[in-house]
Coordinates of C-alpha atoms in Angstrom, one line a residue:
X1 CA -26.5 -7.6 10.7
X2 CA -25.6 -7.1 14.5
X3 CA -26.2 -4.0 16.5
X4 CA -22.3 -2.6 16.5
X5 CA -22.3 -2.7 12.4
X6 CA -25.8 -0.5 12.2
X7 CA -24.4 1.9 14.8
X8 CA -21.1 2.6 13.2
X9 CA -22.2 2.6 9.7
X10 CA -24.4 5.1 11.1
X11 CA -22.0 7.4 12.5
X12 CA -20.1 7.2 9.3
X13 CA -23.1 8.0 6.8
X14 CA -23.4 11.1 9.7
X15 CA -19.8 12.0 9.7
X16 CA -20.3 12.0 5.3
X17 CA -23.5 13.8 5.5
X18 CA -22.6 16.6 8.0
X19 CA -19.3 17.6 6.0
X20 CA -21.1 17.5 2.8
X21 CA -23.8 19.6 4.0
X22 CA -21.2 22.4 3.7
X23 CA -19.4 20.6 0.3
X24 CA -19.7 23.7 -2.7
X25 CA -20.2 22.4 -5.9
X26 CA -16.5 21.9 -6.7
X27 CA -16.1 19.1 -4.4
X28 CA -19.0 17.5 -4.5
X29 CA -17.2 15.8 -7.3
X30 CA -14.2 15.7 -5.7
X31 CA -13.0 12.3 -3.9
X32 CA -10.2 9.6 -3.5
X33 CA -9.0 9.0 -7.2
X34 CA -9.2 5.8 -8.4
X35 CA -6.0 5.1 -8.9
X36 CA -5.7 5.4 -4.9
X37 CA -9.0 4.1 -3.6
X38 CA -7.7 0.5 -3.3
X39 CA -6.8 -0.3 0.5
X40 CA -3.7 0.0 0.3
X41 CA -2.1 2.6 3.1
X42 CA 1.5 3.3 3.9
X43 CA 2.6 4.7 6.8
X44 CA 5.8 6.7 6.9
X45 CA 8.1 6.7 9.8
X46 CA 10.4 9.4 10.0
X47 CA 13.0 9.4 12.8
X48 CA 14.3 12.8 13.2
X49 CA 18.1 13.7 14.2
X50 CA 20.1 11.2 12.3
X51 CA 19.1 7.6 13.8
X52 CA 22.6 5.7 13.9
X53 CA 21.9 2.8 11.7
X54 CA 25.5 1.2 12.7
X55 CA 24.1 0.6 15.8
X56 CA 20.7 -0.8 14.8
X57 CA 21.8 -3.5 12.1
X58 CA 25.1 -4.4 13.9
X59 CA 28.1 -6.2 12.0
X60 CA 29.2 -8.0 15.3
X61 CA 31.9 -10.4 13.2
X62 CA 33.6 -7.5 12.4
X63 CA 36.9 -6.0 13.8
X64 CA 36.7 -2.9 12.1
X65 CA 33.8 -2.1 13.4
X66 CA 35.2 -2.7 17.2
X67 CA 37.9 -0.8 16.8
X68 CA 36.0 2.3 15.3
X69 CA 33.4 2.1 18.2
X70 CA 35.5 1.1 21.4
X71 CA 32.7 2.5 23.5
X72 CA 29.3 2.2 21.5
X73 CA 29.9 -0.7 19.9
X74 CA 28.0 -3.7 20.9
X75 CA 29.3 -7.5 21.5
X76 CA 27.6 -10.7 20.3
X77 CA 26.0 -11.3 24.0
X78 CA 24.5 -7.7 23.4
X79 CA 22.0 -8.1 20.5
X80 CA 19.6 -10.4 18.8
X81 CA 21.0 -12.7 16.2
X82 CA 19.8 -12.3 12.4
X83 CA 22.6 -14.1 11.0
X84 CA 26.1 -15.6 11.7
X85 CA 27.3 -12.0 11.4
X86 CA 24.3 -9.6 11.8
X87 CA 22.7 -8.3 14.5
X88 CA 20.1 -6.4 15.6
X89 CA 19.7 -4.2 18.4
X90 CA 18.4 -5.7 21.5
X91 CA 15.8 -3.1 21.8
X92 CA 14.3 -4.0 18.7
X93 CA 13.1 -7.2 19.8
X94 CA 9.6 -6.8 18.5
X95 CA 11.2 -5.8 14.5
X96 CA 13.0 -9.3 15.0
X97 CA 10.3 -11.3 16.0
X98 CA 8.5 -9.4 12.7
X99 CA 11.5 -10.3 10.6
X100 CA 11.9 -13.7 11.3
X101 CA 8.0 -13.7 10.7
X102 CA 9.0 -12.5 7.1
X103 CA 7.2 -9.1 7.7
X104 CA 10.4 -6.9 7.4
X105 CA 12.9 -6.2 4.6
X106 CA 15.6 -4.3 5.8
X107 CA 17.5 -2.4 3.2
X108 CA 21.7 -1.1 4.0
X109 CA 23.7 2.1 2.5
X110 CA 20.4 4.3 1.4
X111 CA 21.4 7.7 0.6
X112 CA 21.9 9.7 -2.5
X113 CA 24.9 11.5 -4.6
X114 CA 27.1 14.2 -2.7
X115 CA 25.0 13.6 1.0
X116 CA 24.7 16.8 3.0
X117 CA 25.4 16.9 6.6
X118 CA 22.7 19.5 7.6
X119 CA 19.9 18.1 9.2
X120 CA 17.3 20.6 7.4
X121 CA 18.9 20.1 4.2
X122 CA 19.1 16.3 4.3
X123 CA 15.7 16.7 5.6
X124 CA 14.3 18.3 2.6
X125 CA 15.8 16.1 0.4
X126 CA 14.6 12.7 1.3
X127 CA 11.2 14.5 1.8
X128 CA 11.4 16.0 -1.8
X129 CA 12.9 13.5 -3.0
X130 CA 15.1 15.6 -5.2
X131 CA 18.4 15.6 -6.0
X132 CA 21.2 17.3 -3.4
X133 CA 21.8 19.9 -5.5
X134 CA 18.0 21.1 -6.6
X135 CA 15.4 22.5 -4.4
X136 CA 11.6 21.5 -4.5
X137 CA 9.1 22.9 -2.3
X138 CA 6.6 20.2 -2.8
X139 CA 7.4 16.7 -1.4
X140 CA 7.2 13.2 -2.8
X141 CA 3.8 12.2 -1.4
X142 CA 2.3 15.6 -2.2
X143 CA 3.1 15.2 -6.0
X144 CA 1.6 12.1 -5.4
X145 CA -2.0 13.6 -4.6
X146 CA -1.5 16.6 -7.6
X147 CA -0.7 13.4 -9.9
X148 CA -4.4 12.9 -9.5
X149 CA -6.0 15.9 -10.4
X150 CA -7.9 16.0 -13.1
X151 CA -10.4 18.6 -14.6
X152 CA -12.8 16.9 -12.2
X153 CA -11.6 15.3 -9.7
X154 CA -9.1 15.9 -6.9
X155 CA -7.6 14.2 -3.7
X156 CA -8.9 15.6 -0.9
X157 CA -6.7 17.2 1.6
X158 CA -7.5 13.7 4.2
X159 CA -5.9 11.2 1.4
X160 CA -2.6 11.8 3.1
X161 CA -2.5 12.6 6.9
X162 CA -0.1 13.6 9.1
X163 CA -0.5 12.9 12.7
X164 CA 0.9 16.6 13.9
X165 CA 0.6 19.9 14.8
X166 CA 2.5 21.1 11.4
X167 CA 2.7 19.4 7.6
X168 CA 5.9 18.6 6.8
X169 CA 7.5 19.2 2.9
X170 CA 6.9 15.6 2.2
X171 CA 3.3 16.0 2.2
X172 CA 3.0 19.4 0.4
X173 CA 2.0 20.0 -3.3
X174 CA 1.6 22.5 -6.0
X175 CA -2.4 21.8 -6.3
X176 CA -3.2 19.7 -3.1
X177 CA -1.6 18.9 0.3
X178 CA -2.0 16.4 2.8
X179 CA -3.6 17.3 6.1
X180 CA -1.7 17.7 9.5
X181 CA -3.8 17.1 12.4
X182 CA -2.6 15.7 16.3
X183 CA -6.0 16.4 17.5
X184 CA -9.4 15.8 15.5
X185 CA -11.3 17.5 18.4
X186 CA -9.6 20.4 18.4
X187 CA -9.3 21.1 14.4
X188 CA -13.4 20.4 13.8
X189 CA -14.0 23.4 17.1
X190 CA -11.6 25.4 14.7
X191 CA -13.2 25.0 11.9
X192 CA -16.5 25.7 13.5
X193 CA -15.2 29.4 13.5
X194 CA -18.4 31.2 12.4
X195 CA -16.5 33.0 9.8
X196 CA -14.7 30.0 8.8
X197 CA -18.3 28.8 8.1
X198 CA -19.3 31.8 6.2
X199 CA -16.4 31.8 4.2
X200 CA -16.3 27.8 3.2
X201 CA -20.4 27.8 2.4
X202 CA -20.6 31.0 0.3
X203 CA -17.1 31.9 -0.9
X204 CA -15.9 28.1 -2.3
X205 CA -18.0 28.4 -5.6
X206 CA -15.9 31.3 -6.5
X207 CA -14.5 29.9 -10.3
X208 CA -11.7 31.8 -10.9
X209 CA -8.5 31.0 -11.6
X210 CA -6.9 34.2 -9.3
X211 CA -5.4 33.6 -5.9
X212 CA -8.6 34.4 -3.7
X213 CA -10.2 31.6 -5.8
X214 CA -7.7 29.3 -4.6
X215 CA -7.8 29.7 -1.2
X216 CA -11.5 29.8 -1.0
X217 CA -11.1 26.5 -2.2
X218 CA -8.5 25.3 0.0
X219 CA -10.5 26.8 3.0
X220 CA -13.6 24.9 2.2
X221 CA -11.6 21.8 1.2
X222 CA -9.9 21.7 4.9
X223 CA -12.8 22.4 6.2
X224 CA -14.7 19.5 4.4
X225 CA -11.9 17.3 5.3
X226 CA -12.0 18.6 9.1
X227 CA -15.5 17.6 9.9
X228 CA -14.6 14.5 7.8
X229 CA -11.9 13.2 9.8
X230 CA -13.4 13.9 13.5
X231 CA -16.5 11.7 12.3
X232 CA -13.7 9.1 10.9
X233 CA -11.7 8.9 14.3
X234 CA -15.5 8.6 16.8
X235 CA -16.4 4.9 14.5
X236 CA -13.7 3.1 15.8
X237 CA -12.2 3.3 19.5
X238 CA -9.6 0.6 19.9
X239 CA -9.5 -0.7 22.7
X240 CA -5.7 -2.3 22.3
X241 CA -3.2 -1.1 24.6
X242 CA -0.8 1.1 23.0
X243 CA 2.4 2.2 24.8
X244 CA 1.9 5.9 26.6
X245 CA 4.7 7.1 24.3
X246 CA 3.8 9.7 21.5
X247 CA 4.3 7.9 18.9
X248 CA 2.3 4.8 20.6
X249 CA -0.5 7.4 20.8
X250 CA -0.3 8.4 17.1
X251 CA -0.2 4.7 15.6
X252 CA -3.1 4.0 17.9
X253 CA -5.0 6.7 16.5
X254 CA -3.6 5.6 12.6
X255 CA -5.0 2.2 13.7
X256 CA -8.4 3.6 14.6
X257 CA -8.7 5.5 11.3
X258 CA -7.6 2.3 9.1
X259 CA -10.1 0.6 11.3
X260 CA -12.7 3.2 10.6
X261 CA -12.6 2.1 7.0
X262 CA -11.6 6.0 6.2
X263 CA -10.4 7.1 3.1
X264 CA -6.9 7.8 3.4
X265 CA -4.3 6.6 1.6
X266 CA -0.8 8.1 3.4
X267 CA -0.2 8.2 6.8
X268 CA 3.1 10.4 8.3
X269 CA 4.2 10.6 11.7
X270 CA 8.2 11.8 12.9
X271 CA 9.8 10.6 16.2
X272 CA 12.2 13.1 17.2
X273 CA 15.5 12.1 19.8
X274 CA 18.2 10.5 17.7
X275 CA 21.0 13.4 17.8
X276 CA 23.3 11.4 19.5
X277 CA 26.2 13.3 20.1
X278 CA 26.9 12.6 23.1
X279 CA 26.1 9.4 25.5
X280 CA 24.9 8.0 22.4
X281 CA 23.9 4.5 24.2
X282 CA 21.3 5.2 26.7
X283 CA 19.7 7.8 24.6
X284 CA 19.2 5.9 22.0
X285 CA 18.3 2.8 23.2
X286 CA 15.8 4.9 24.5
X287 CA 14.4 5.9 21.3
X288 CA 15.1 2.7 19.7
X289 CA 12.7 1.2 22.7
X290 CA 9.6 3.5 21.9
X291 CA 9.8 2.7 18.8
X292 CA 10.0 -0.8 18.7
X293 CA 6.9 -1.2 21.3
X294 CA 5.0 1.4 19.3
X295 CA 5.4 -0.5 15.9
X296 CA 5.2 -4.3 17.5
X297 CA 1.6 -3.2 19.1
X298 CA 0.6 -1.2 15.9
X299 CA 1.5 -4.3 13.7
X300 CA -0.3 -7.2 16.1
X301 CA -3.6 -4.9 15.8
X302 CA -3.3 -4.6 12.3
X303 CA -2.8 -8.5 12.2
X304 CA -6.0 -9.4 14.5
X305 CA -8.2 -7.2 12.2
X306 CA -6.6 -8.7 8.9
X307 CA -5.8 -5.4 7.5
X308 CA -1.9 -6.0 7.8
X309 CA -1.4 -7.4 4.5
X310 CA -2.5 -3.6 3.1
X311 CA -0.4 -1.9 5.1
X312 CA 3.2 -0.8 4.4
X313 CA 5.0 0.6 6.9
X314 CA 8.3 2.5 6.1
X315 CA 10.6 4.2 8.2
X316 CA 13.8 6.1 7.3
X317 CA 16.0 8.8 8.8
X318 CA 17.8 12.0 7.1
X319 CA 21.1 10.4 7.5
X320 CA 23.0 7.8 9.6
X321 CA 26.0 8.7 11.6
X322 CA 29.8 9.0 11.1
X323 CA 31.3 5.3 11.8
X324 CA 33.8 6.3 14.4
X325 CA 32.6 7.7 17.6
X326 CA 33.4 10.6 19.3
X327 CA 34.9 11.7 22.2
X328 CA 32.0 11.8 24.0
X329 CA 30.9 8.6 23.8
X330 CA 28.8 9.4 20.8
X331 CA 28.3 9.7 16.9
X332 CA 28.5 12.8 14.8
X333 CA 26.6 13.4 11.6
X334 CA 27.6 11.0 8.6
X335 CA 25.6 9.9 5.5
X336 CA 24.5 6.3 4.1
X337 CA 21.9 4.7 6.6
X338 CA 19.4 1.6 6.7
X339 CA 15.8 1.7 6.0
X340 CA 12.6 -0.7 7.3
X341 CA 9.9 -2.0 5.1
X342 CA 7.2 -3.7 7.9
X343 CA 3.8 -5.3 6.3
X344 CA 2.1 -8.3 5.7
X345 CA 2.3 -7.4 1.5
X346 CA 6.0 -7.7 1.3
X347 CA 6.7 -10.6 -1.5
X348 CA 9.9 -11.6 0.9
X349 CA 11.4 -10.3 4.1
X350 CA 15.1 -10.5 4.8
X351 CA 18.3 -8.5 4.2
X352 CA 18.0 -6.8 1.0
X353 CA 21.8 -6.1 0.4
X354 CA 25.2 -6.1 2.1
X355 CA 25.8 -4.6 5.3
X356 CA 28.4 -1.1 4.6
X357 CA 31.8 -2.4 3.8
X358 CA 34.1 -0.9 6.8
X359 CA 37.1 -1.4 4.8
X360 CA 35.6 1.1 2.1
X361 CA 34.8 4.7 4.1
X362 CA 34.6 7.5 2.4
X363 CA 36.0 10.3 4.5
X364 CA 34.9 8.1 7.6
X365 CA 31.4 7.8 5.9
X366 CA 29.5 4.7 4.6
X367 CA 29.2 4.2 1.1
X368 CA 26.0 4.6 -0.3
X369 CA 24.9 1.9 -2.6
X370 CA 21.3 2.5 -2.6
X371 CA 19.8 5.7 -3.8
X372 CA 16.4 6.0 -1.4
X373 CA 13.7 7.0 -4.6
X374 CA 14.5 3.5 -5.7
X375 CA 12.7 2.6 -2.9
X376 CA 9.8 5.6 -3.3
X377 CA 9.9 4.2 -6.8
X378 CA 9.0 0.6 -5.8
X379 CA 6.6 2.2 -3.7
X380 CA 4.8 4.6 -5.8
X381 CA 4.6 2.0 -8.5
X382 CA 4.1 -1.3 -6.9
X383 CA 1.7 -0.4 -3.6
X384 CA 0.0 3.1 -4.5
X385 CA 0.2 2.3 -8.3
X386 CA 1.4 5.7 -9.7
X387 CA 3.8 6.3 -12.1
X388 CA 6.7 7.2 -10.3
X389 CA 8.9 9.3 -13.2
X390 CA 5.8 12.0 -12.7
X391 CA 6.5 12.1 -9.2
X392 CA 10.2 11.7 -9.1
X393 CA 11.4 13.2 -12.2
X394 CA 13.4 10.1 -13.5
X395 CA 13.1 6.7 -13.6
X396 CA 14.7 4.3 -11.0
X397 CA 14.7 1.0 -10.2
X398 CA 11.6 -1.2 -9.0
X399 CA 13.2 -3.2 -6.2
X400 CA 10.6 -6.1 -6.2
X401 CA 10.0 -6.0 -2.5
X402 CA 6.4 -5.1 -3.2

């Protein structure tokens, strides 16, 4: 056993034994369930503004498409070949070089019934997962930790983590939600609030069932999971490269903590920047750039510490854009977009479906074909191993990726 391994299994037996030292009774017994303690992780993705998926996956045979996007749209010499007629954009050179490694399935027209327009609103629904008409204020990954609970056991706040300054719905339950943190330094000196302290030693045994009961236990649960993660993220400090881009800096922190062996199960990070109304190209190409370098670096580190094959990286957007441009060079909100599964697990990469049929708009929209929770579904079923009706209210369809 070599001096590196004594010294970080050290720190991590410290990290466990300073939180617990200040763990009531409650949740002591508390810890990842069972059902979620296998190492599998998923990382979620989420591009904020609308990312314009035409412009990613890129139908370059097609006329239509041409003459819908005089401007924006881009010619053969302007992209990477996937196929004899699909493209991808050129600054996604890394996610091509992972697809034709068979580490990405790429899946066309994901939306859902009667799409909404509204950024917030198309927001909350792919984070709910509902349908467009109901409203949920817990998201699809926080049901996901209450469908855990038990009499005596619960998730603790750390199995889902969101690398932020704010949780987002997605991550929000009715009994437990996930934890948003974009600096473990700062959150354990929060915690470390004297009062803080008073409250989460003596008041967390409270066993009622009122309101002050709860949020004794919340308080002493985020505080538990507080001291937990800043001993997590001090085991492991990677010394790979990531670009100086935000979200380079928070992969390279979910790197460390998968690296650090810690117990989290759902990772969530959002990359804001793709409202393109206007002078759509440069901006995002921009974007598009970040995130390909962030993702290409994320995934080789994953690879050269063999923990790729458990990780499933996903990233989505609220909607894609309308087909034809606008008159300012850009795109304006539309509806059916693209989705990217990245990981070593996938049982086969490639194009899952048809690209949107141009010939086939509805109201200058694409079609959707795909309704997104069949994609949660495959997830929640095949790589976190929960039943997914619980979570999503109805059955739909495994997609076999997984």
């Amino acid at each position: 056993m070599n001096t590196q391994f004594n010294r970080r299994d050290f720190i991590k037996l410290s990290g466990f034994a300073s939180a617990s030292l200040f763990v009531p009774n409650f949740l002591m017994a508390s810890a990842v369930p069972e059902s979620l303690s296998k190492q599998k992780k998923l990382v979620v993705i989420q591009m904020s503004g609308g990312n314009d998926g035409l412009n990613c996956i890129i139908p370059f045979r097609n006329d239509l498409y041409y003459k819908l996007r005089p401007t924006l749209g881009y010619r053969s010499n302007e992209l990477i070949a996937l196929s004899d007629d699909v493209g991808l954009n050129l600054q996604l050179s890394g996610i091509a070089d992972l697809f034709f490694n068979g580490n990405v399935v790429m899946i066309n027209n994901v939306g859902y019934p009667n799409p909404n327009r509204s950024h917030f609103r198309s927001m909350d629904i792919w984070q709910s997962g509902s349908d467009a008409n109901t409203f949920l204020n817990t998201g699809w990954l926080g049901r996901t930790l209450d469908a855990q609970c038990t009499n005596t056991v619960m998730p603790k706040p750390h199995t889902a983590i969101e690398i932020d300054d704010s949780l987002s719905l997605a991550l929000k339950g009715e009994k437990v939600s996930g934890f948003a943190t974009n600096n473990m330094e700062l959150l354990k000196s929060t915690t470390e609030n004297k009062m803080i302290q008073h409250i989460a030693e003596t008041g967390a045994d409270e066993h009622g069932e009122n309101q002050v009961a709860y949020l004794y236990k919340q308080l002493a649960s985020t505080y538990s999971s507080a001291n937990y993660i800043y001993a997590q993220s001090k085991i492991y400090q990677n010394p790979t490269v990531y670009p100086d881009t935000q979200l380079g800096k928070q992969l390279k922190t979910i790197a460390e903590l998968i690296l650090a062996e810690t117990d989290t199960n759902i990772y969530y990070v959002s990359m804001s920047g793709f409202d393109t109304h206007a002078m759509q190209r440069g901006q995002q190409e921009r974007q598009l750039k970040q995130y390909n370098d962030a993702v290409k670096i994320f995934c080789d580190d994953l690879k050269a510490h063999h923990v790729f094959d458990d990780t499933l990286i996903m990233t989505f957007s609220e909607f894609g854009r309308r087909v034809e441009e606008n008159g300012s060079k850009g795109t304006d909100h539309g509806t059916a977009n693209n989705i990217y599964l990245i990981g070593g697990g996938l049982k086969q990469g490639g194009m899952m479906n048809d690209l949107p049929d141009l010939n086939a708009l509805v109201d200058g929209d694409i079609l959707y074909t795909m309704d997104f929770r069949n994609i949660y579904s495959t997830i929640l079923e095949s790589w976190l191993h929960v039943d997914s009706k619980t979570i999503l209210g109805k059955s739909f369809t495994n997609l076999g990726f997984i």
